[in-house]
XYZ file of N, CA and C in Angstrom:
822
model
N 30.877 -36.303 -162.352
C 30.261 -37.545 -162.832
C 29.308 -38.126 -161.803
N 29.774 -38.240 -160.523
C 28.915 -38.801 -159.488
C 27.688 -37.922 -159.268
N 27.921 -36.580 -159.294
C 26.797 -35.672 -159.078
C 25.800 -35.777 -160.221
N 26.291 -35.925 -161.448
C 25.398 -36.081 -162.592
C 24.562 -37.349 -162.447
N 25.177 -38.456 -161.991
C 24.415 -39.691 -161.793
C 23.335 -39.489 -160.738
N 23.720 -38.776 -159.664
C 22.740 -38.548 -158.609
C 21.554 -37.760 -159.122
N 21.809 -36.736 -159.919
C 20.716 -35.924 -160.430
C 19.840 -36.707 -161.388
N 20.450 -37.576 -162.191
C 19.667 -38.387 -163.121
C 18.695 -39.292 -162.385
N 19.090 -39.772 -161.171
C 18.255 -40.694 -160.414
C 17.403 -39.991 -159.363
N 17.551 -38.655 -159.251
C 16.867 -37.908 -158.195
C 15.358 -38.126 -158.230
N 14.811 -38.240 -157.040
C 13.365 -38.327 -156.820
C 12.749 -39.600 -157.402
N 13.544 -40.635 -157.568
C 13.021 -41.899 -158.063
C 13.566 -43.021 -157.202
N 12.760 -44.029 -156.971
C 13.278 -45.238 -156.354
C 14.013 -46.043 -157.413
N 15.094 -46.655 -157.009
C 15.815 -47.512 -157.947
C 14.990 -48.747 -158.249
N 14.911 -49.123 -159.495
C 14.257 -50.353 -159.918
C 15.283 -51.212 -160.627
N 14.820 -52.427 -161.026
C 15.741 -53.330 -161.704
C 16.343 -52.723 -162.951
N 15.588 -51.883 -163.654
C 16.087 -51.288 -164.890
C 17.021 -50.123 -164.634
N 17.093 -49.666 -163.388
C 17.877 -48.469 -163.078
C 19.039 -48.762 -162.124
N 19.366 -50.032 -161.982
C 20.438 -50.375 -161.055
C 21.720 -49.676 -161.471
N 22.312 -48.963 -160.556
C 23.545 -48.254 -160.894
C 24.739 -48.997 -160.347
N 25.806 -48.979 -161.113
C 27.046 -49.591 -160.653
C 27.538 -48.891 -159.386
N 27.282 -47.606 -159.317
C 27.687 -46.851 -158.138
C 27.031 -47.387 -156.866
N 25.701 -47.605 -156.914
C 24.996 -48.101 -155.732
C 25.480 -49.495 -155.352
N 25.719 -50.329 -156.351
C 26.210 -51.671 -156.046
C 27.579 -51.615 -155.368
N 28.437 -50.713 -155.828
C 29.757 -50.592 -155.209
C 29.643 -50.127 -153.765
N 28.716 -49.205 -153.503
C 28.507 -48.764 -152.132
C 28.126 -49.933 -151.232
N 27.215 -50.765 -151.705
C 26.726 -51.876 -150.891
C 27.781 -52.965 -150.738
N 28.574 -53.186 -151.766
C 29.679 -54.132 -151.623
C 30.698 -53.607 -150.617
N 30.862 -52.277 -150.577
C 31.815 -51.677 -149.648
C 31.479 -51.916 -148.192
N 30.182 -52.176 -147.890
C 29.793 -52.500 -146.514
C 29.525 -54.002 -146.366
N 30.060 -54.775 -147.308
C 30.137 -56.246 -147.236
C 28.770 -56.934 -147.285
N 27.834 -56.355 -147.995
C 26.592 -57.080 -148.247
C 26.843 -58.140 -149.309
N 26.171 -59.270 -149.174
C 26.295 -60.338 -150.169
C 25.621 -59.911 -151.467
N 25.982 -60.592 -152.543
C 25.376 -60.256 -153.835
C 23.865 -60.491 -153.817
N 23.435 -61.541 -153.153
C 21.992 -61.796 -153.059
C 21.291 -60.680 -152.295
N 21.914 -60.214 -151.207
C 21.317 -59.132 -150.419
C 21.316 -57.830 -151.215
N 22.369 -57.598 -151.984
C 22.416 -56.394 -152.813
C 21.256 -56.375 -153.792
N 20.988 -57.507 -154.431
C 19.856 -57.567 -155.374
C 18.538 -57.298 -154.655
N 18.446 -57.740 -153.409
C 17.232 -57.519 -152.626
C 17.104 -56.055 -152.192
N 18.242 -55.435 -151.841
C 18.219 -54.088 -151.272
C 18.073 -53.007 -152.337
N 18.681 -53.217 -153.498
C 18.729 -52.154 -154.504
C 17.375 -51.528 -154.834
N 16.329 -52.319 -155.064
C 15.049 -51.678 -155.401
C 14.455 -50.853 -154.268
N 14.965 -51.035 -153.055
C 14.409 -50.318 -151.915
C 15.178 -49.038 -151.566
N 16.300 -48.817 -152.240
C 17.055 -47.597 -151.989
C 16.345 -46.392 -152.598
N 16.448 -45.267 -151.948
C 15.839 -44.037 -152.455
C 16.851 -42.912 -152.411
N 16.793 -42.042 -153.379
C 17.717 -40.927 -153.498
C 16.969 -39.626 -153.251
N 17.593 -38.769 -152.435
C 16.993 -37.467 -152.165
C 18.031 -36.371 -152.367
N 17.542 -35.195 -152.688
C 18.404 -34.045 -152.910
C 18.021 -32.935 -151.946
N 19.043 -32.216 -151.428
C 18.832 -31.147 -150.464
C 19.616 -29.919 -150.883
N 19.068 -28.757 -150.563
C 19.775 -27.506 -150.804
C 20.760 -27.230 -149.670
N 21.705 -26.358 -149.931
C 22.618 -25.912 -148.877
C 21.834 -25.331 -147.707
N 22.198 -25.738 -146.510
C 21.530 -25.257 -145.315
C 20.329 -26.071 -144.887
N 19.897 -27.017 -145.726
C 18.713 -27.819 -145.397
C 19.041 -28.841 -144.320
N 18.043 -29.143 -143.484
C 18.174 -30.188 -142.473
C 17.745 -31.521 -143.066
N 18.609 -32.509 -142.982
C 18.198 -33.862 -143.371
C 17.344 -34.454 -142.263
N 17.786 -34.285 -141.028
C 16.908 -34.487 -139.882
C 17.439 -33.680 -138.713
N 16.555 -33.382 -137.768
C 16.889 -32.495 -136.655
C 17.113 -33.287 -135.382
N 17.843 -32.686 -134.460
C 18.033 -33.284 -133.149
C 16.669 -33.546 -132.504
N 16.535 -34.738 -131.913
C 15.286 -35.107 -131.264
C 14.272 -35.766 -132.171
N 14.550 -35.802 -133.473
C 13.644 -36.450 -134.422
C 14.140 -37.864 -134.719
N 13.213 -38.731 -135.083
C 13.606 -40.095 -135.425
C 14.315 -40.114 -136.770
N 15.259 -41.023 -136.902
C 16.011 -41.195 -138.143
C 15.334 -42.283 -138.963
N 15.060 -41.985 -140.222
C 14.280 -42.900 -141.040
C 15.118 -43.773 -141.976
N 16.361 -43.382 -142.212
C 17.158 -44.133 -143.186
C 18.635 -44.013 -142.863
N 19.375 -45.049 -143.248
C 20.834 -45.002 -143.211
C 21.270 -44.376 -144.523
N 21.834 -43.191 -144.443
C 22.132 -42.420 -145.646
C 23.602 -42.465 -145.999
N 23.861 -42.390 -147.292
C 25.222 -42.264 -147.802
C 25.279 -41.016 -148.673
N 26.281 -40.199 -148.448
C 26.441 -38.982 -149.237
C 26.922 -39.351 -150.635
N 26.158 -38.922 -151.634
C 26.591 -39.123 -153.017
C 27.394 -37.936 -153.517
N 26.993 -36.741 -153.126
C 27.749 -35.537 -153.477
C 27.502 -34.488 -152.409
N 28.522 -33.660 -152.156
C 28.398 -32.602 -151.174
C 28.913 -32.998 -149.806
N 28.615 -32.157 -148.808
C 29.059 -32.374 -147.437
C 27.898 -32.165 -146.476
N 27.810 -33.058 -145.489
C 26.812 -32.990 -144.421
C 27.555 -32.856 -143.104
N 27.047 -32.009 -142.210
C 27.640 -31.854 -140.883
C 26.685 -32.370 -139.825
N 27.211 -33.117 -138.861
C 26.489 -33.424 -137.640
C 26.770 -32.294 -136.671
N 25.738 -31.515 -136.304
C 25.953 -30.266 -135.578
C 25.076 -30.178 -134.342
N 25.572 -29.469 -133.348
C 24.816 -29.188 -132.132
C 24.028 -27.897 -132.337
N 22.702 -27.932 -132.230
C 21.933 -26.694 -132.364
C 22.086 -25.815 -131.131
N 22.213 -24.519 -131.347
C 22.291 -23.556 -130.259
C 21.204 -22.514 -130.457
N 21.004 -21.687 -129.471
C 19.928 -20.704 -129.536
C 20.127 -19.744 -130.705
N 19.000 -19.143 -131.130
C 18.980 -18.192 -132.241
C 19.388 -18.841 -133.554
N 18.997 -20.098 -133.729
C 19.152 -20.815 -134.995
C 20.601 -21.068 -135.401
N 21.516 -21.008 -134.422
C 22.894 -21.323 -134.750
C 23.187 -22.799 -134.568
N 24.292 -23.240 -135.116
C 24.726 -24.636 -134.986
C 26.242 -24.672 -134.888
N 26.736 -25.608 -134.096
C 28.174 -25.837 -133.989
C 28.473 -27.182 -134.639
N 29.119 -27.213 -135.809
C 29.415 -28.485 -136.472
C 30.428 -29.306 -135.683
N 30.139 -30.598 -135.515
C 31.055 -31.494 -134.812
C 31.711 -32.495 -135.748
N 30.931 -33.064 -136.660
C 31.426 -34.099 -137.551
C 31.051 -33.746 -138.982
N 31.903 -34.133 -139.913
C 31.675 -33.847 -141.330
C 31.644 -35.164 -142.094
N 30.648 -35.301 -142.972
C 30.499 -36.491 -143.812
C 30.558 -36.052 -145.270
N 31.492 -36.651 -146.025
C 31.673 -36.300 -147.423
C 31.233 -37.411 -148.354
N 31.530 -37.288 -149.642
C 31.102 -38.276 -150.625
C 31.501 -39.701 -150.237
N 30.537 -40.605 -150.374
C 30.673 -42.043 -150.102
C 30.667 -42.379 -148.617
N 30.399 -41.412 -147.745
C 30.352 -41.672 -146.305
C 28.912 -41.926 -145.865
N 28.688 -43.018 -145.129
C 27.388 -43.339 -144.548
C 27.243 -42.625 -143.205
N 26.024 -42.287 -142.826
C 25.797 -41.692 -141.513
C 24.386 -42.019 -141.034
N 24.206 -41.975 -139.694
C 22.907 -42.209 -139.080
C 22.714 -43.600 -138.520
N 23.749 -44.433 -138.566
C 23.583 -45.833 -138.172
C 23.289 -45.990 -136.680
N 23.884 -45.154 -135.837
C 23.715 -45.341 -134.399
C 22.260 -45.161 -133.977
N 21.628 -44.093 -134.452
C 20.227 -43.852 -134.083
C 19.316 -44.948 -134.613
N 19.626 -45.477 -135.775
C 18.802 -46.540 -136.350
C 18.931 -47.829 -135.559
N 20.133 -48.122 -135.075
C 20.354 -49.381 -134.381
C 19.873 -49.347 -132.937
N 19.984 -48.190 -132.262
C 19.534 -48.160 -130.865
C 18.112 -47.630 -130.711
N 17.502 -47.209 -131.820
C 16.110 -46.790 -131.774
C 15.869 -45.467 -131.083
N 16.931 -44.694 -130.864
C 16.795 -43.413 -130.181
C 16.719 -42.267 -131.194
N 16.135 -41.140 -130.796
C 16.129 -39.973 -131.691
C 17.552 -39.493 -131.972
N 17.688 -38.731 -133.008
C 18.991 -38.175 -133.348
C 19.473 -37.244 -132.242
N 20.768 -37.332 -131.911
C 21.324 -36.435 -130.900
C 22.006 -35.222 -131.515
N 21.934 -35.084 -132.844
C 22.514 -33.950 -133.543
C 21.569 -33.497 -134.662
N 21.729 -32.254 -135.085
C 21.164 -31.823 -136.356
C 22.084 -32.322 -137.468
N 21.504 -32.842 -138.541
C 22.297 -33.200 -139.718
C 21.929 -32.215 -140.811
N 22.858 -31.292 -141.066
C 22.585 -30.145 -141.931
C 23.537 -30.167 -143.120
N 23.049 -29.706 -144.259
C 23.831 -29.735 -145.492
C 24.723 -28.499 -145.581
N 26.019 -28.697 -145.656
C 26.961 -27.602 -145.816
C 27.026 -27.111 -147.255
N 26.584 -27.961 -148.174
C 26.542 -27.663 -149.599
C 25.249 -28.273 -150.145
N 24.901 -28.028 -151.416
C 23.869 -28.879 -152.015
C 24.305 -30.343 -151.913
N 23.380 -31.206 -151.570
C 23.719 -32.595 -151.242
C 22.736 -33.545 -151.913
N 23.242 -34.671 -152.387
C 22.418 -35.810 -152.748
C 22.807 -36.993 -151.880
N 21.825 -37.666 -151.334
C 22.082 -38.848 -150.506
C 21.269 -40.015 -151.049
N 21.798 -41.198 -150.807
C 21.077 -42.426 -151.127
C 20.816 -43.127 -149.795
N 19.575 -43.552 -149.569
C 19.204 -44.039 -148.254
C 18.644 -45.445 -148.243
N 19.005 -46.169 -147.168
C 18.473 -47.496 -146.897
C 17.557 -47.375 -145.683
N 16.314 -47.806 -145.812
C 15.345 -47.635 -144.732
C 15.739 -48.442 -143.500
N 15.178 -48.048 -142.358
C 15.481 -48.746 -141.115
C 15.110 -50.219 -141.169
N 13.911 -50.603 -141.653
C 13.604 -52.036 -141.729
C 14.580 -52.802 -142.605
N 14.989 -52.184 -143.698
C 15.944 -52.837 -144.607
C 17.293 -53.017 -143.923
N 17.734 -51.999 -143.198
C 19.001 -52.085 -142.474
C 18.940 -53.157 -141.402
N 17.883 -53.179 -140.625
C 17.777 -54.141 -139.534
C 17.703 -55.570 -140.058
N 17.014 -55.763 -141.154
C 16.950 -57.098 -141.751
C 18.325 -57.548 -142.205
N 19.098 -56.625 -142.811
C 20.446 -56.971 -143.262
C 21.357 -57.290 -142.078
N 21.213 -56.558 -140.986
C 22.019 -56.825 -139.791
C 21.746 -58.232 -139.272
N 20.466 -58.630 -139.237
C 20.112 -59.961 -138.731
C 20.581 -61.076 -139.657
N 20.557 -60.828 -140.964
C 20.791 -61.909 -141.925
C 22.221 -61.978 -142.447
N 23.002 -60.920 -142.287
C 24.311 -60.844 -142.935
C 25.415 -60.603 -141.897
N 26.077 -61.659 -141.430
C 27.151 -61.473 -140.434
C 28.279 -60.573 -140.921
N 28.646 -60.682 -142.197
C 29.730 -59.842 -142.706
C 29.334 -58.368 -142.682
N 28.093 -58.101 -143.012
C 27.608 -56.725 -142.971
C 27.579 -56.213 -141.531
N 27.113 -57.041 -140.601
C 27.099 -56.642 -139.192
C 28.509 -56.306 -138.717
N 29.474 -57.113 -139.129
C 30.858 -56.846 -138.763
C 31.358 -55.539 -139.351
N 30.991 -55.272 -140.609
C 31.400 -54.022 -141.249
C 30.797 -52.820 -140.537
N 29.553 -52.966 -140.120
C 28.876 -51.870 -139.425
C 29.529 -51.602 -138.066
N 29.852 -52.677 -137.345
C 30.541 -52.514 -136.056
C 31.919 -51.890 -136.245
N 32.597 -52.292 -137.298
C 33.914 -51.725 -137.575
C 33.799 -50.231 -137.867
N 32.803 -49.856 -138.655
C 32.587 -48.450 -138.960
C 32.294 -47.651 -137.693
N 31.399 -48.176 -136.857
C 31.034 -47.465 -135.626
C 32.219 -47.350 -134.672
N 33.027 -48.396 -134.576
C 34.205 -48.364 -133.719
C 35.219 -47.345 -134.224
N 35.433 -47.334 -135.541
C 36.369 -46.389 -136.136
C 35.920 -44.959 -135.870
N 34.626 -44.730 -136.014
C 34.112 -43.378 -135.791
C 34.201 -42.977 -134.320
N 33.946 -43.917 -133.428
C 34.043 -43.605 -132.001
C 35.464 -43.174 -131.639
N 36.460 -43.915 -132.151
C 37.845 -43.538 -131.892
C 38.173 -42.176 -132.498
N 37.707 -41.983 -133.716
C 37.956 -40.725 -134.416
C 37.340 -39.556 -133.651
N 36.078 -39.689 -133.254
C 35.385 -38.598 -132.579
C 35.999 -38.306 -131.209
N 36.392 -39.367 -130.488
C 37.027 -39.158 -129.189
C 38.355 -38.430 -129.338
N 39.140 -38.862 -130.313
C 40.423 -38.213 -130.550
C 40.268 -36.763 -130.965
N 39.304 -36.499 -131.860
C 39.069 -35.127 -132.298
C 38.607 -34.262 -131.132
N 37.733 -34.801 -130.298
C 37.247 -34.033 -129.148
C 38.398 -33.671 -128.219
N 39.286 -34.622 -127.962
C 40.419 -34.355 -127.081
C 41.313 -33.262 -127.642
N 41.573 -33.322 -128.940
C 42.430 -32.310 -129.551
C 41.749 -30.950 -129.561
N 40.487 -30.925 -130.001
C 39.795 -29.646 -130.156
C 39.500 -28.980 -128.820
N 39.365 -29.771 -127.759
C 39.103 -29.187 -126.434
C 40.341 -28.502 -125.870
N 41.510 -28.979 -126.251
C 42.738 -28.478 -125.630
C 43.583 -27.625 -126.568
N 43.275 -27.610 -127.844
C 44.184 -27.038 -128.832
C 44.053 -25.527 -128.947
N 45.146 -24.897 -129.385
C 45.124 -23.490 -129.740
C 44.421 -23.328 -131.085
N 44.198 -22.101 -131.497
C 43.423 -21.846 -132.715
C 44.112 -22.410 -133.955
N 45.441 -22.352 -134.018
C 46.140 -22.862 -135.212
C 45.942 -24.360 -135.366
N 46.038 -25.096 -134.273
C 45.844 -26.534 -134.340
C 44.384 -26.871 -134.638
N 43.445 -26.133 -134.055
C 42.030 -26.359 -134.369
C 41.765 -26.129 -135.850
N 42.401 -25.114 -136.406
C 42.238 -24.826 -137.831
C 42.708 -25.997 -138.685
N 43.915 -26.474 -138.412
C 44.473 -27.555 -139.234
C 43.670 -28.843 -139.037
N 43.323 -29.173 -137.810
C 42.548 -30.384 -137.563
C 41.144 -30.274 -138.152
N 40.571 -29.074 -138.103
C 39.254 -28.889 -138.701
C 39.281 -29.090 -140.203
N 40.291 -28.551 -140.866
C 40.417 -28.766 -142.303
C 40.661 -30.246 -142.616
N 41.450 -30.890 -141.767
C 41.729 -32.312 -141.990
C 40.464 -33.146 -141.950
N 39.440 -32.689 -141.213
C 38.181 -33.437 -141.176
C 37.585 -33.620 -142.564
N 37.774 -32.618 -143.431
C 37.203 -32.726 -144.771
C 37.925 -33.795 -145.592
N 39.223 -33.952 -145.365
C 39.941 -35.042 -146.022
C 39.506 -36.385 -145.453
N 39.327 -36.432 -144.128
C 38.930 -37.686 -143.490
C 37.479 -38.046 -143.791
N 36.663 -37.042 -144.102
C 35.249 -37.305 -144.375
C 35.070 -38.239 -145.554
N 36.071 -38.333 -146.414
C 35.976 -39.202 -147.574
C 36.663 -40.547 -147.358
N 37.051 -40.830 -146.110
C 37.723 -42.109 -145.867
C 37.239 -42.758 -144.587
N 35.957 -42.541 -144.244
C 35.403 -43.088 -143.009
C 34.391 -44.192 -143.289
N 34.509 -44.868 -144.429
C 33.616 -45.968 -144.719
C 34.100 -47.209 -143.984
N 33.248 -48.272 -144.014
C 33.617 -49.500 -143.324
C 34.910 -50.075 -143.889
N 35.035 -50.079 -145.193
C 36.285 -50.473 -145.826
C 36.705 -49.274 -146.648
N 37.551 -48.465 -146.125
C 37.802 -47.158 -146.707
C 38.974 -47.186 -147.669
N 38.731 -47.412 -148.961
C 39.815 -47.305 -149.922
C 40.227 -45.858 -150.081
N 41.492 -45.618 -150.421
C 41.908 -44.243 -150.640
C 41.205 -43.651 -151.841
N 40.873 -42.375 -151.783
C 40.232 -41.732 -152.910
C 41.142 -41.733 -154.132
N 40.542 -41.602 -155.314
C 41.328 -41.596 -156.541
C 42.232 -40.371 -156.616
N 41.778 -39.263 -156.062
C 42.524 -38.014 -156.142
C 43.102 -37.667 -154.783
N 44.260 -36.982 -154.806
C 44.854 -36.530 -153.552
C 44.525 -35.061 -153.313
N 43.480 -34.578 -153.966
C 42.973 -33.218 -153.764
C 41.533 -33.321 -153.286
N 41.196 -32.589 -152.223
C 39.833 -32.575 -151.702
C 39.234 -31.194 -151.940
N 38.175 -31.154 -152.725
C 37.483 -29.902 -152.998
C 36.470 -29.631 -151.889
N 36.501 -28.437 -151.328
C 35.564 -28.033 -150.275
C 34.781 -26.834 -150.798
N 33.651 -27.058 -151.457
C 32.902 -25.949 -152.062
C 32.022 -25.235 -151.043
N 32.662 -24.719 -150.001
C 31.958 -24.120 -148.865
C 32.613 -22.779 -148.561
N 31.824 -21.803 -148.184
C 32.362 -20.498 -147.831
C 33.229 -20.551 -146.595
N 34.154 -19.598 -146.496
C 35.122 -19.626 -145.406
C 34.484 -19.407 -144.038
N 33.391 -18.690 -143.962
C 32.713 -18.523 -142.675
C 32.265 -19.874 -142.127
N 31.680 -20.711 -142.996
C 31.218 -22.024 -142.564
C 32.384 -22.925 -142.192
N 33.451 -22.879 -142.983
C 34.596 -23.740 -142.687
C 35.230 -23.320 -141.367
N 35.317 -22.012 -141.123
C 35.842 -21.539 -139.847
C 35.006 -22.067 -138.689
N 33.687 -22.125 -138.882
C 32.811 -22.658 -137.839
C 33.096 -24.131 -137.587
N 33.320 -24.908 -138.645
C 33.684 -26.315 -138.492
C 34.983 -26.440 -137.708
N 35.921 -25.530 -137.971
C 37.223 -25.577 -137.303
C 37.174 -25.023 -135.881
N 36.101 -24.344 -135.543
C 35.992 -23.793 -134.195
C 36.881 -22.595 -133.946
N 37.106 -21.781 -134.994
C 37.926 -20.582 -134.852
C 37.179 -19.393 -135.435
N 37.624 -18.195 -135.073
C 37.007 -16.990 -135.618
C 37.378 -16.832 -137.089
N 36.587 -16.038 -137.773
C 36.856 -15.800 -139.202
C 38.207 -15.132 -139.394
N 38.570 -14.216 -138.510
C 39.855 -13.519 -138.624
C 41.018 -14.492 -138.464
N 40.979 -15.321 -137.424
C 42.059 -16.295 -137.202
C 42.107 -17.324 -138.326
N 40.940 -17.685 -138.837
C 40.900 -18.622 -139.957
C 41.633 -18.036 -141.164
N 41.352 -16.776 -141.491
C 41.992 -16.140 -142.643
C 43.501 -16.069 -142.480
N 43.940 -15.729 -141.282
C 45.380 -15.631 -141.028
C 46.060 -16.985 -141.210
N 45.472 -18.036 -140.616
C 46.066 -19.366 -140.757
C 46.030 -19.867 -142.183
N 44.956 -19.545 -142.876
C 44.809 -19.996 -144.259
C 45.896 -19.412 -145.155
N 46.293 -18.196 -144.882
C 47.357 -17.575 -145.678
C 48.657 -18.359 -145.549
N 48.988 -18.788 -144.335
C 50.199 -19.591 -144.132
C 50.105 -20.909 -144.901
N 48.963 -21.575 -144.811
C 48.789 -22.867 -145.474
C 48.818 -22.709 -146.997
N 48.247 -21.630 -147.499
C 48.236 -21.401 -148.943
C 49.650 -21.116 -149.457
N 50.395 -20.307 -148.735
C 51.768 -19.999 -149.169
C 52.636 -21.247 -149.194
N 52.370 -22.172 -148.272
C 53.156 -23.412 -148.215
C 52.646 -24.477 -149.190
N 51.579 -24.185 -149.905
C 51.085 -25.110 -150.927
C 50.124 -26.174 -150.438
N 49.643 -26.052 -149.201
C 48.741 -27.067 -148.657
C 47.276 -26.792 -148.988
N 46.987 -25.581 -149.351
C 45.608 -25.183 -149.660
C 45.622 -24.273 -150.878
N 44.634 -24.437 -151.753
C 44.372 -23.474 -152.813
C 43.026 -22.825 -152.534
N 42.980 -21.514 -152.636
C 41.771 -20.763 -152.319
C 41.098 -20.327 -153.613
N 39.803 -20.657 -153.736
C 38.981 -20.176 -154.836
C 37.820 -19.379 -154.266
N 37.124 -18.678 -155.110
C 35.953 -17.936 -154.649
C 34.905 -18.919 -154.139
N 34.569 -18.818 -152.848
C 33.549 -19.683 -152.272
C 33.969 -21.119 -152.090
N 35.273 -21.406 -152.140
C 35.716 -22.801 -152.021
C 37.197 -22.854 -151.662
N 37.592 -24.020 -151.150
C 38.995 -24.325 -150.896
C 39.312 -25.681 -151.509
N 40.589 -25.887 -151.807
C 41.072 -27.206 -152.205
C 42.205 -27.604 -151.274
N 42.049 -28.737 -150.599
C 43.147 -29.281 -149.809
C 44.064 -30.064 -150.739
N 45.339 -29.748 -150.718
C 46.324 -30.477 -151.508
C 46.939 -31.582 -150.651
N 47.340 -32.684 -151.279
C 47.999 -33.793 -150.580
C 47.099 -34.328 -149.460
N 45.899 -34.740 -149.843
C 44.874 -35.121 -148.860
C 45.341 -36.243 -147.941
N 46.109 -37.182 -148.472
C 46.553 -38.289 -147.641
C 47.445 -37.794 -146.509
N 48.219 -36.759 -146.773
C 49.063 -36.185 -145.721
C 48.214 -35.521 -144.652
N 47.143 -34.845 -145.040
C 46.240 -34.255 -144.049
C 45.660 -35.341 -143.148
N 45.258 -36.465 -143.743
C 44.705 -37.571 -142.945
C 45.766 -38.136 -142.002
N 46.974 -38.318 -142.525
C 48.037 -38.866 -141.697
C 48.392 -37.949 -140.548
N 48.407 -36.646 -140.811
C 48.705 -35.692 -139.742
C 47.635 -35.755 -138.654
N 46.356 -35.757 -139.067
C 45.272 -35.802 -138.078
C 45.326 -37.079 -137.256
N 45.629 -38.196 -137.908
C 45.711 -39.461 -137.186
C 46.849 -39.425 -136.167
N 47.972 -38.867 -136.546
C 49.106 -38.803 -135.618
C 48.778 -37.919 -134.419
N 48.006 -36.852 -134.630
C 47.612 -35.994 -133.522
C 46.681 -36.728 -132.560
N 45.712 -37.463 -133.121
C 44.764 -38.178 -132.264
C 45.436 -39.299 -131.490
N 46.437 -39.928 -132.092
C 47.067 -41.087 -131.466
C 48.246 -40.717 -130.580
N 48.625 -39.456 -130.563
C 49.765 -39.039 -129.755
C 49.504 -39.294 -128.274
N 50.534 -39.766 -127.583
C 50.384 -40.045 -126.152
C 50.180 -38.768 -125.344
N 50.672 -37.667 -125.846
C 50.426 -36.369 -125.207
C 50.261 -35.331 -126.309
N 49.326 -34.416 -126.111
C 48.985 -33.443 -127.135
C 49.776 -32.163 -126.912
N 50.483 -31.726 -127.962
C 51.091 -30.402 -127.951
C 49.984 -29.418 -128.318
N 49.376 -28.808 -127.323
C 48.172 -28.010 -127.556
C 48.459 -26.625 -128.113
N 49.730 -26.219 -128.108
C 50.043 -24.880 -128.590
C 51.197 -24.891 -129.596
N 51.093 -25.656 -130.663
C 52.154 -25.630 -131.671
C 52.090 -24.335 -132.478
N 53.221 -23.892 -132.952
C 53.258 -22.750 -133.863
C 52.805 -23.210 -135.247
N 52.492 -22.251 -136.105
C 52.123 -22.620 -137.471
C 53.294 -23.293 -138.181
N 54.525 -22.853 -137.882
C 55.694 -23.505 -138.487
C 55.773 -24.972 -138.077
N 55.486 -25.277 -136.820
C 55.495 -26.669 -136.357
C 54.396 -27.474 -137.042
N 53.236 -26.866 -137.243
C 52.142 -27.570 -137.920
C 52.494 -27.854 -139.372
N 53.108 -26.891 -140.034
C 53.528 -27.112 -141.424
C 54.577 -28.212 -141.501
N 55.479 -28.254 -140.541
C 56.472 -29.335 -140.505
C 55.807 -30.679 -140.267
N 54.771 -30.697 -139.407
C 54.046 -31.941 -139.176
C 53.342 -32.437 -140.424
N 52.743 -31.544 -141.176
C 52.117 -31.931 -142.455
C 53.164 -32.462 -143.422
N 54.309 -31.799 -143.473
C 55.375 -32.254 -144.381
C 55.875 -33.645 -143.993
N 56.013 -33.906 -142.695
C 56.425 -35.251 -142.263
C 55.383 -36.293 -142.641
N 54.112 -35.927 -142.475
C 53.042 -36.873 -142.845
C 53.075 -37.166 -144.338
N 53.370 -36.168 -145.139
C 53.444 -36.392 -146.577
C 54.632 -37.277 -146.931
N 55.769 -37.032 -146.260
C 56.971 -37.819 -146.557
C 56.804 -39.267 -146.171
N 55.962 -39.552 -145.179
C 55.804 -40.921 -144.691
C 54.805 -41.724 -145.538
N 54.070 -41.079 -146.422
C 53.074 -41.799 -147.257
C 53.772 -42.575 -148.367
């Protein structure tokens, strides 16, 4: 449904006759006033990208604060020979690019589409005007940036020290968390997260080899935490994946070498606590 709405509005600026309830909900989610929403809506623009396309590259200026309408975007470090190492994942309803817009610096990452993607964007002048005029919005933006800073620091600490099994589970958990990193992050309607991405790409997000990824995935699938489809995965019990990742980031000391059995038990505890 969301993807169909995005395609219907593709390549057009929103006007008064085309105001979508979806766009209004997005703007209310970042605490813009109703008057500001009416002002901002006609200035929003929707763009569509193919899988593998760059929304913007490292070192380039960021032109808009974007929100993912459908698909997944990765913030990635470019490496030689056209490779990239994904660091952060942004899923449906997640905004990204705010830091570069607010500090006026070029992007420090490539933002590349892991799937076909539609985004809705607010221009830099529009964002800056809202920051100056809307204290509630400014607070929401600071809250979002603070939440992401904690999340990224915690993920970095885990991924730098973890064994391949833990990197695999934490990497998959990013896809569940990608849908709950908004300023006011309501839980998704479904407790299943569809990842329409090939396993090679997902393994890269997790920072593990394709062979180790396949081995770990078999354990998770047998335990019912993942369903495997051709060219896609489904995470089951998404809230438990989020809870497990949060507990790992907040732990006073990291168990960097848990067995797969210990990881499965940790997921089960996270599910039981929801």
